[in-house]
Amino acid sequence: MQKAMMHLDIHVLLLILMAAVVAGGMRAEQEADRVAALPGQPAVSFKQYAGYVTVNESHGRALFYWFFEATKNPQRKPLLLWLNGGPGCSSIGYGQSEELGPFFPQKGKPELKLNNNSWNKAANLLFLESPVGVGFSYTNTSKDLKDHIGDTITAQDSYNFLLGWFRRFPQFKSHEFYIAGESYAGHYVPQLAELIVEENKKASDDDHINLKGIMIGNAAIDSETDQKGLIDYAWHHAVISDELYEKIKKKCNFKLENVSDDCNNALEKYFEVYRIIDMYSLYTPICVDSNYTTISQPYSHFKGALPKYVSHIKGIHGRALAGYDPCASVYTKNYFNRPDVQQALHANVTKIPYPWVHCSDNLDYRSSDIAFSLLPTIKRIVASNLRVWIFSGDTDGRVPVTSTRYALRKLKLEIEEEWTPWYTDKKQVGGWRVEYKGVTFVTVRGAGHQVPTFKPRQALQMLKHFLKNQKLPSLPF
């Protein structure tokens, strides 16, 4: 009996030692990713981490992340993953550096500017460059970049990233977890959420992800309504002529994935106007910086958000975002191509043979693996009792509020509270909202495609209400 007890004690001791070794390894990995400070960074009290998580060993695929703890009480705040779209555009370039992250590069200065409306005031904030081929994320299998990566692998790799990231940062595993994003992340976010829901049904406790909800903005979610709304919005906002509008309506059937040459020709005419104004923000100036001469638009590929027969049109990507400073993307690109910045971020460890850019030209997103509509996926997410908010900046011409309203109509959800204004703390109307059964829809007045860039205070207000599951205020306060 005594001998058996001794064996048991030794076994328990070994388990404790093994757990301590594993925990120590996790802490070491975590500490290796700690970013002490970036070149030109203002002093901050919150911690930040950046680095890689391998998502596919056999192919050598690794995704790059940048994580910021909440400014206060990170141990009690939820965790939010932010994804930008494209497909092929960087969440670090857009989301972190020009929209909702803590640090913004500046014109003509080596310093970073602190964003007073950073979303890590409300949550622990995780940015991911996904899929591989985007930003600093890489693969050792070159064929991955050529018609191998599509919606399915993007979701699977992102899920594998989360499993690996939570193993590295186990202190956040029990936190409420949310996924948010914009643009083609209207595919990424629901697809990843649904995969998590399905995997959670069979996952061990160690791999269970505490997903509570999703939020998507100016999101490509249904190809037919994305396209129809795109054209209707342009006509209603005096961007195209009556003649061209009627021609597109006559020649194009947006219920189809492939259409006629006549439709393509009409759409070519449609896109000409967006070579002289900003499709992503109709009423703000374009960048005329002589150091950045490409006169084109961000979110280049947009396959799936626009029909495949439009996505090949050149000259509509890569230009700096028009907002308070229409050349902001110039400064971001310059900053992330600095060797000292990459070293501080533990980035570009494989010496990627191309410069960091906002939207990848090296990735050929697989056109045969693009969902024509995410509405069935969103319906299933609603049925799983996850929180779902959809928001829309109302001056975006790329995935306009018109498209989103058409898509929501197709969902055929019961309306619990009709079109209602919501207010900011200065007694101004921030936009409007509709409460559907299972979905909240919010418009943000005067915001373009990247809502936090144009209306940072309102965007942070919206995030706080989303995380608390509270309606935006319908009366001035």
Coordinates of C-alpha atoms in Angstrom, one line a residue:
M1 CA 0.0 0.0 0.0
Q2 CA 2.8 2.4 1.0
K3 CA 4.7 1.5 -2.2
A4 CA 1.6 2.1 -4.3
M5 CA 1.1 5.5 -2.7
M6 CA 4.8 6.4 -3.4
H7 CA 4.4 5.5 -7.1
L8 CA 1.3 7.7 -7.2
D9 CA 3.1 10.6 -5.6
I10 CA 5.9 10.3 -8.1
H11 CA 3.4 10.2 -11.0
V12 CA 1.7 13.3 -9.7
L13 CA 5.0 15.0 -9.2
L14 CA 6.0 14.2 -12.8
L15 CA 2.8 15.6 -14.2
I16 CA 3.3 18.8 -12.2
L17 CA 6.9 19.0 -13.5
M18 CA 5.7 18.4 -17.1
A19 CA 3.0 21.1 -16.7
A20 CA 5.6 23.5 -15.3
V21 CA 7.9 22.8 -18.2
V22 CA 5.1 23.4 -20.8
A23 CA 4.0 26.6 -19.0
G24 CA 7.6 27.8 -18.9
G25 CA 7.9 27.1 -22.6
M26 CA 4.7 29.1 -23.3
R27 CA 6.0 32.0 -21.2
A28 CA 9.3 31.9 -23.1
E29 CA 7.5 31.9 -26.5
Q30 CA 5.3 34.7 -25.3
E31 CA 8.2 36.8 -24.0
A32 CA 10.2 36.2 -27.3
D33 CA 7.3 38.0 -29.1
R34 CA 7.2 40.9 -26.7
V35 CA 7.8 44.2 -28.5
A36 CA 9.7 46.5 -26.2
A37 CA 9.2 49.6 -28.3
L38 CA 9.0 50.5 -32.0
P39 CA 11.1 53.1 -33.6
G40 CA 9.5 56.5 -32.9
Q41 CA 6.9 55.0 -30.7
P42 CA 5.4 57.2 -27.9
A43 CA 5.6 55.8 -24.4
V44 CA 2.6 53.6 -23.5
S45 CA 1.6 51.6 -20.4
F46 CA 0.1 48.6 -22.2
K47 CA 2.0 45.6 -23.5
Q48 CA 2.4 44.6 -27.1
Y49 CA 3.5 41.5 -28.9
A50 CA 4.2 40.5 -32.5
G51 CA 5.5 37.5 -34.3
Y52 CA 4.5 34.3 -36.2
V53 CA 2.3 31.3 -35.6
T54 CA 2.9 28.3 -37.9
V55 CA -0.5 27.2 -39.3
N56 CA 0.6 24.4 -41.7
E57 CA 3.9 22.5 -40.9
S58 CA 4.1 20.5 -44.1
H59 CA 3.8 23.6 -46.3
G60 CA 5.7 25.9 -44.0
R61 CA 2.8 28.4 -43.8
A62 CA 3.0 31.0 -41.0
L63 CA 0.8 33.9 -40.2
F64 CA 2.1 37.2 -38.7
Y65 CA 0.2 38.9 -35.9
W66 CA 0.4 42.0 -33.8
F67 CA -1.3 42.1 -30.4
F68 CA -2.0 44.9 -28.0
E69 CA -3.3 44.4 -24.5
A70 CA -6.1 46.7 -23.4
T71 CA -5.1 50.1 -22.1
K72 CA -6.7 49.2 -18.7
N73 CA -7.5 46.0 -16.9
P74 CA -6.5 43.7 -19.8
Q75 CA -7.2 40.7 -17.5
R76 CA -10.9 41.6 -17.5
K77 CA -11.4 42.8 -21.0
P78 CA -12.6 40.7 -24.0
L79 CA -10.3 39.7 -26.9
L80 CA -11.1 41.1 -30.4
L81 CA -9.5 39.7 -33.6
W82 CA -9.6 42.3 -36.4
L83 CA -9.3 41.2 -40.1
N84 CA -9.1 43.4 -43.2
G85 CA -10.2 42.2 -46.6
G86 CA -9.0 42.2 -50.2
P87 CA -8.7 39.3 -50.4
G88 CA -5.0 40.0 -50.0
C89 CA -4.9 43.2 -47.9
S90 CA -3.1 43.7 -44.6
S91 CA -4.9 44.2 -41.3
I92 CA -1.7 45.7 -39.9
G93 CA -1.4 48.2 -42.8
Y94 CA -5.0 49.3 -42.8
G95 CA -6.7 48.2 -39.5
Q96 CA -3.8 48.9 -37.1
S97 CA -2.0 51.7 -38.8
E98 CA -4.8 53.8 -40.3
E99 CA -8.1 52.8 -38.6
L100 CA -8.4 51.5 -35.1
G101 CA -4.9 50.5 -33.7
P102 CA -2.9 52.4 -31.2
F103 CA -0.1 53.6 -33.5
F104 CA -0.3 55.6 -36.8
P105 CA 2.7 56.5 -39.0
Q106 CA 3.1 60.1 -39.9
K107 CA 4.1 62.3 -42.9
G108 CA 7.7 63.3 -43.0
K109 CA 8.3 62.1 -39.4
P110 CA 10.0 58.9 -38.1
E111 CA 7.6 59.0 -35.1
L112 CA 4.4 57.2 -34.6
K113 CA 1.3 59.1 -33.5
L114 CA -0.9 57.7 -30.7
N115 CA -4.5 57.1 -31.7
N116 CA -6.7 58.5 -29.0
N117 CA -9.6 56.3 -30.3
S118 CA -7.8 53.0 -30.4
W119 CA -10.0 50.0 -30.0
N120 CA -7.7 48.6 -27.3
K121 CA -9.4 51.1 -25.0
A122 CA -12.3 48.6 -25.0
A123 CA -10.7 45.3 -25.7
N124 CA -7.5 43.3 -26.0
L125 CA -6.7 43.8 -29.7
L126 CA -5.3 41.2 -32.1
F127 CA -4.4 42.0 -35.8
L128 CA -3.7 39.1 -38.2
E129 CA -2.1 39.3 -41.7
S130 CA -4.1 36.6 -43.5
P131 CA -3.9 34.7 -45.7
V132 CA -0.3 33.8 -46.4
G133 CA 1.2 36.0 -49.0
V134 CA -0.3 39.1 -47.3
G135 CA 2.1 41.5 -45.5
F136 CA 4.7 39.6 -43.5
S137 CA 2.9 36.3 -43.5
Y138 CA 4.6 33.7 -45.6
T139 CA 4.7 30.2 -47.0
N140 CA 7.6 28.0 -47.9
T141 CA 5.5 26.4 -50.7
S142 CA 5.4 28.7 -53.6
K143 CA 2.4 27.0 -55.2
D144 CA 0.3 28.1 -52.2
L145 CA 0.3 31.6 -53.6
K146 CA -0.8 30.6 -57.1
D147 CA -4.4 29.6 -57.1
H148 CA -4.2 27.4 -54.0
I149 CA -5.4 29.8 -51.3
G150 CA -9.1 30.6 -51.2
D151 CA -11.9 31.0 -48.7
T152 CA -11.6 27.5 -47.3
I153 CA -7.9 27.4 -46.6
T154 CA -8.0 31.0 -45.3
A155 CA -10.6 30.1 -42.7
Q156 CA -8.7 26.9 -41.8
D157 CA -5.4 28.6 -41.5
S158 CA -6.9 31.4 -39.4
Y159 CA -8.5 28.8 -37.1
N160 CA -5.1 27.0 -36.7
F161 CA -3.6 30.3 -36.0
L162 CA -6.0 30.9 -33.1
L163 CA -5.3 27.4 -31.7
G164 CA -1.6 28.2 -31.7
W165 CA -2.0 31.7 -30.4
F166 CA -4.1 30.7 -27.5
R167 CA -1.5 28.0 -26.6
R168 CA 1.1 30.8 -26.5
F169 CA -1.2 33.2 -24.6
P170 CA -3.2 30.9 -22.4
Q171 CA -4.1 33.8 -20.0
F172 CA -6.6 35.1 -22.6
K173 CA -8.2 31.7 -23.4
S174 CA -11.1 32.2 -20.9
H175 CA -11.8 35.7 -22.2
E176 CA -14.9 36.4 -24.3
F177 CA -13.7 36.3 -27.9
Y178 CA -15.0 38.3 -30.8
I179 CA -14.1 38.6 -34.5
A180 CA -14.5 41.9 -36.4
G181 CA -13.5 43.1 -39.9
E182 CA -14.5 45.0 -43.0
S183 CA -14.8 44.7 -46.7
Y184 CA -13.9 41.2 -48.0
A185 CA -13.7 40.2 -44.3
G186 CA -17.4 39.9 -44.9
H187 CA -16.2 36.4 -46.1
Y188 CA -13.3 35.9 -43.6
V189 CA -15.2 36.7 -40.4
P190 CA -18.4 34.6 -40.9
Q191 CA -16.5 31.7 -42.4
L192 CA -14.0 31.6 -39.5
A193 CA -16.8 32.0 -36.9
E194 CA -18.7 29.1 -38.4
L195 CA -15.6 26.9 -38.4
I196 CA -15.0 27.7 -34.8
V197 CA -18.6 26.9 -33.9
E198 CA -18.3 23.5 -35.7
E199 CA -14.9 22.7 -34.3
N200 CA -16.0 23.6 -30.8
K201 CA -18.5 20.8 -30.9
K202 CA -15.7 18.2 -30.9
A203 CA -12.7 20.2 -29.5
S204 CA -11.1 19.3 -26.2
D205 CA -11.3 21.8 -23.4
D206 CA -7.8 23.0 -24.3
D207 CA -8.9 23.8 -27.9
H208 CA -12.3 25.3 -27.1
I209 CA -12.6 28.9 -28.3
N210 CA -14.9 31.2 -26.3
L211 CA -16.5 32.9 -29.3
K212 CA -19.3 35.2 -28.4
G213 CA -20.0 37.2 -31.6
I214 CA -19.0 38.9 -34.9
M215 CA -19.1 42.4 -36.3
I216 CA -18.5 43.2 -40.0
G217 CA -18.4 46.6 -41.7
N218 CA -19.0 47.6 -45.3
A219 CA -18.8 43.9 -45.9
A220 CA -19.0 41.9 -49.1
I221 CA -21.6 39.3 -48.1
D222 CA -23.7 38.6 -51.2
S223 CA -22.4 38.9 -54.7
E224 CA -25.8 39.7 -56.3
T225 CA -26.7 42.5 -53.9
D226 CA -23.1 43.8 -53.6
Q227 CA -23.1 44.4 -57.3
K228 CA -26.7 45.7 -57.7
G229 CA -26.2 48.1 -54.7
L230 CA -22.9 49.3 -56.1
I231 CA -24.5 50.5 -59.3
D232 CA -27.6 51.9 -57.7
Y233 CA -25.6 53.8 -55.1
A234 CA -23.4 55.4 -57.9
W235 CA -26.5 56.6 -59.8
H236 CA -28.3 57.9 -56.7
H237 CA -25.1 59.8 -55.7
A238 CA -24.7 61.4 -59.1
V239 CA -21.5 59.5 -60.0
I240 CA -22.7 58.0 -63.3
S241 CA -25.0 59.1 -66.0
D242 CA -28.6 58.0 -66.6
E243 CA -27.6 56.5 -69.9
L244 CA -24.8 54.3 -68.3
Y245 CA -27.0 53.3 -65.4
E246 CA -29.8 52.1 -67.7
K247 CA -27.2 50.3 -69.9
I248 CA -25.8 48.4 -67.0
K249 CA -29.2 47.4 -65.8
K250 CA -30.1 46.2 -69.3
K251 CA -26.8 44.3 -70.0
C252 CA -26.0 42.9 -66.6
N253 CA -27.7 40.1 -64.7
F254 CA -26.0 40.2 -61.3
K255 CA -27.6 36.9 -60.3
L256 CA -25.1 35.1 -62.5
E257 CA -21.5 34.6 -61.8
N258 CA -20.5 35.0 -65.5
V259 CA -22.1 37.5 -67.8
S260 CA -21.8 38.9 -71.3
D261 CA -19.1 41.0 -72.9
D262 CA -21.6 43.8 -73.2
C263 CA -22.0 43.8 -69.4
N264 CA -18.2 43.9 -69.0
N265 CA -17.9 46.8 -71.4
A266 CA -20.5 48.8 -69.6
L267 CA -18.8 48.1 -66.3
E268 CA -15.5 49.3 -67.7
K269 CA -17.2 52.6 -68.4
Y270 CA -18.6 52.6 -64.9
F271 CA -15.1 52.2 -63.3
E272 CA -13.6 55.0 -65.3
V273 CA -15.1 57.6 -63.0
Y274 CA -13.3 56.0 -60.0
R275 CA -9.9 56.8 -61.6
I276 CA -10.6 60.5 -60.7
I277 CA -12.5 60.3 -57.4
D278 CA -12.2 58.0 -54.4
M279 CA -14.7 55.1 -54.7
Y280 CA -14.1 54.3 -51.0
S281 CA -15.0 57.7 -49.8
L282 CA -17.0 59.8 -52.3
Y283 CA -16.6 63.2 -50.7
T284 CA -12.9 63.3 -49.6
P285 CA -9.9 64.3 -51.6
I286 CA -7.6 61.9 -53.4
C287 CA -3.9 61.6 -52.6
V288 CA -1.7 63.7 -54.9
D289 CA 1.6 62.9 -53.1
S290 CA 4.3 63.0 -55.8
N291 CA 6.1 60.1 -54.0
Y292 CA 3.1 57.8 -54.5
T293 CA 2.1 58.1 -58.1
T294 CA -0.3 55.1 -58.5
I295 CA -3.7 56.6 -59.2
S296 CA -5.8 53.6 -58.1
Q297 CA -7.7 52.2 -55.1
P298 CA -7.1 50.0 -52.1
Y299 CA -8.5 46.5 -51.7
S300 CA -7.4 45.5 -55.1
H301 CA -8.6 42.0 -55.8
F302 CA -12.1 42.1 -54.3
K303 CA -13.0 38.9 -56.1
G304 CA -16.3 37.9 -54.6
A305 CA -17.2 41.3 -53.4
L306 CA -17.6 42.2 -57.1
P307 CA -18.3 39.7 -59.8
K308 CA -15.4 37.7 -61.1
Y309 CA -16.0 39.4 -64.5
V310 CA -15.2 42.8 -62.9
S311 CA -12.3 41.7 -60.7
H312 CA -9.8 41.6 -63.5
I313 CA -10.1 45.4 -64.2
K314 CA -6.8 47.0 -63.5
G315 CA -6.0 50.4 -62.0
I316 CA -8.4 50.3 -59.2
H317 CA -6.2 49.3 -56.3
G318 CA -3.2 50.3 -54.1
R319 CA -3.9 54.0 -53.7
A320 CA -3.7 55.6 -50.3
L321 CA -7.0 55.8 -48.4
A322 CA -8.8 59.1 -48.6
G323 CA -9.7 60.3 -45.1
Y324 CA -8.3 63.0 -42.9
D325 CA -5.1 62.5 -44.7
P326 CA -5.6 60.9 -48.1
C327 CA -1.9 59.9 -48.3
A328 CA -1.8 58.0 -45.0
S329 CA -1.0 54.7 -46.7
V330 CA 2.2 56.3 -48.1
Y331 CA 3.6 56.8 -44.6
T332 CA 2.5 53.3 -43.5
K333 CA 4.2 51.6 -46.4
N334 CA 7.4 53.6 -45.8
Y335 CA 7.3 52.7 -42.1
F336 CA 6.9 48.9 -42.5
N337 CA 9.6 48.6 -45.1
R338 CA 12.2 50.0 -42.6
P339 CA 14.6 47.3 -41.4
D340 CA 14.6 48.6 -37.8
V341 CA 10.8 48.5 -37.7
Q342 CA 10.8 44.9 -39.0
Q343 CA 13.4 43.9 -36.5
A344 CA 11.4 45.4 -33.6
L345 CA 8.3 43.6 -34.8
H346 CA 10.1 40.2 -35.2
A347 CA 8.8 40.4 -38.8
N348 CA 10.2 39.3 -42.2
V349 CA 12.2 36.6 -40.5
T350 CA 12.5 34.6 -43.8
K351 CA 13.6 37.6 -45.8
I352 CA 10.6 37.7 -48.1
P353 CA 11.8 38.6 -51.6
Y354 CA 9.3 41.5 -52.1
P355 CA 8.5 44.7 -50.1
W356 CA 5.8 44.9 -47.6
V357 CA 2.6 46.4 -49.3
H358 CA -0.9 47.0 -48.2
C359 CA -2.5 44.6 -50.7
S360 CA -0.5 41.6 -52.1
D361 CA 0.2 41.2 -55.8
N362 CA 1.9 37.9 -55.0
L363 CA -1.3 36.1 -54.0
D364 CA -3.7 34.7 -56.6
Y365 CA -6.8 34.1 -54.5
R366 CA -8.5 31.0 -55.8
S367 CA -11.5 32.2 -57.8
S368 CA -13.1 28.7 -57.7
D369 CA -13.2 28.9 -53.9
I370 CA -15.1 32.1 -53.3
A371 CA -18.5 31.9 -51.8
F372 CA -21.1 33.7 -54.0
S373 CA -23.2 34.5 -50.9
L374 CA -22.4 34.5 -47.2
L375 CA -26.1 34.9 -46.3
P376 CA -26.6 31.2 -45.5
T377 CA -23.5 31.3 -43.3
I378 CA -24.8 34.3 -41.4
K379 CA -28.1 32.7 -40.9
R380 CA -26.4 29.7 -39.3
I381 CA -24.3 31.9 -37.1
V382 CA -27.5 33.7 -36.0
A383 CA -29.1 30.3 -35.2
S384 CA -26.1 29.4 -33.1
N385 CA -26.9 32.4 -30.8
L386 CA -23.8 34.4 -31.5
R387 CA -24.1 38.1 -31.5
V388 CA -24.0 39.6 -35.0
W389 CA -23.6 43.3 -35.8
I390 CA -23.3 44.6 -39.4
F391 CA -22.2 48.3 -39.9
S392 CA -21.9 50.5 -42.9
G393 CA -20.2 53.9 -43.5
D394 CA -22.7 55.7 -45.7
T395 CA -20.3 57.5 -48.0
D396 CA -18.6 54.3 -49.3
G397 CA -19.1 53.6 -53.0
R398 CA -17.3 50.2 -53.0
V399 CA -19.5 48.1 -50.7
P400 CA -22.2 50.8 -50.2
V401 CA -24.9 50.9 -47.6
T402 CA -27.3 50.2 -50.4
S403 CA -25.7 46.8 -51.0
T404 CA -25.9 45.9 -47.3
R405 CA -29.6 46.9 -47.1
Y406 CA -30.4 44.8 -50.1
A407 CA -28.5 41.8 -48.6
L408 CA -30.3 42.2 -45.2
R409 CA -33.6 42.2 -47.0
K410 CA -32.7 38.8 -48.5
L411 CA -32.1 37.4 -45.0
K412 CA -35.8 38.0 -44.3
L413 CA -35.3 38.5 -40.6
E414 CA -38.0 39.7 -38.3
I415 CA -37.6 43.4 -37.5
E416 CA -37.8 44.1 -33.7
E417 CA -37.0 47.8 -33.9
E418 CA -37.3 49.9 -37.1
W419 CA -35.0 52.5 -38.5
T420 CA -33.9 54.6 -35.5
P421 CA -31.3 57.4 -35.2
W422 CA -28.4 56.9 -32.7
Y423 CA -26.5 59.7 -31.1
T424 CA -23.0 60.5 -30.1
D425 CA -22.1 62.2 -26.8
K426 CA -22.2 65.6 -28.5
K427 CA -25.9 65.2 -29.2
Q428 CA -25.2 64.7 -32.9
V429 CA -26.7 61.9 -35.0
G430 CA -24.0 59.3 -35.4
G431 CA -26.2 57.3 -37.9
W432 CA -29.1 55.0 -37.9
R433 CA -29.8 51.4 -36.6
V434 CA -32.2 48.6 -37.2
E435 CA -32.7 45.8 -34.7
Y436 CA -33.5 42.5 -36.5
K437 CA -34.1 39.3 -34.7
G438 CA -30.5 38.1 -34.3
V439 CA -28.8 40.9 -36.2
T440 CA -28.1 44.6 -35.4
F441 CA -27.5 46.8 -38.4
V442 CA -25.8 50.2 -37.8
T443 CA -25.0 53.0 -40.3
V444 CA -22.3 55.5 -39.5
R445 CA -23.1 58.9 -40.9
G446 CA -20.4 60.5 -43.1
A447 CA -18.0 57.5 -42.9
G448 CA -16.4 55.9 -46.0
H449 CA -15.3 52.3 -46.5
Q450 CA -13.0 52.2 -43.5
V451 CA -15.3 53.6 -40.9
P452 CA -12.8 54.0 -38.0
T453 CA -10.6 56.2 -40.2
F454 CA -13.4 58.7 -40.9
K455 CA -15.4 58.6 -37.7
P456 CA -13.0 57.3 -35.0
R457 CA -15.0 58.4 -32.0
Q458 CA -18.3 57.0 -33.3
A459 CA -16.6 53.7 -34.3
L460 CA -15.2 53.3 -30.8
Q461 CA -18.6 54.1 -29.3
M462 CA -20.1 51.4 -31.6
L463 CA -17.5 48.8 -30.5
K464 CA -18.2 49.5 -26.8
H465 CA -21.9 49.0 -27.3
F466 CA -21.3 45.8 -29.4
L467 CA -19.1 44.3 -26.7
K468 CA -21.5 45.1 -24.0
N469 CA -24.5 43.9 -26.1
Q470 CA -26.2 47.3 -25.6
K471 CA -28.2 49.3 -28.1
L472 CA -26.6 52.5 -29.3
P473 CA -28.5 55.5 -27.7
S474 CA -31.6 56.4 -29.6
L475 CA -31.9 59.8 -27.8
P476 CA -29.4 62.6 -27.3
F477 CA -27.4 62.5 -24.1

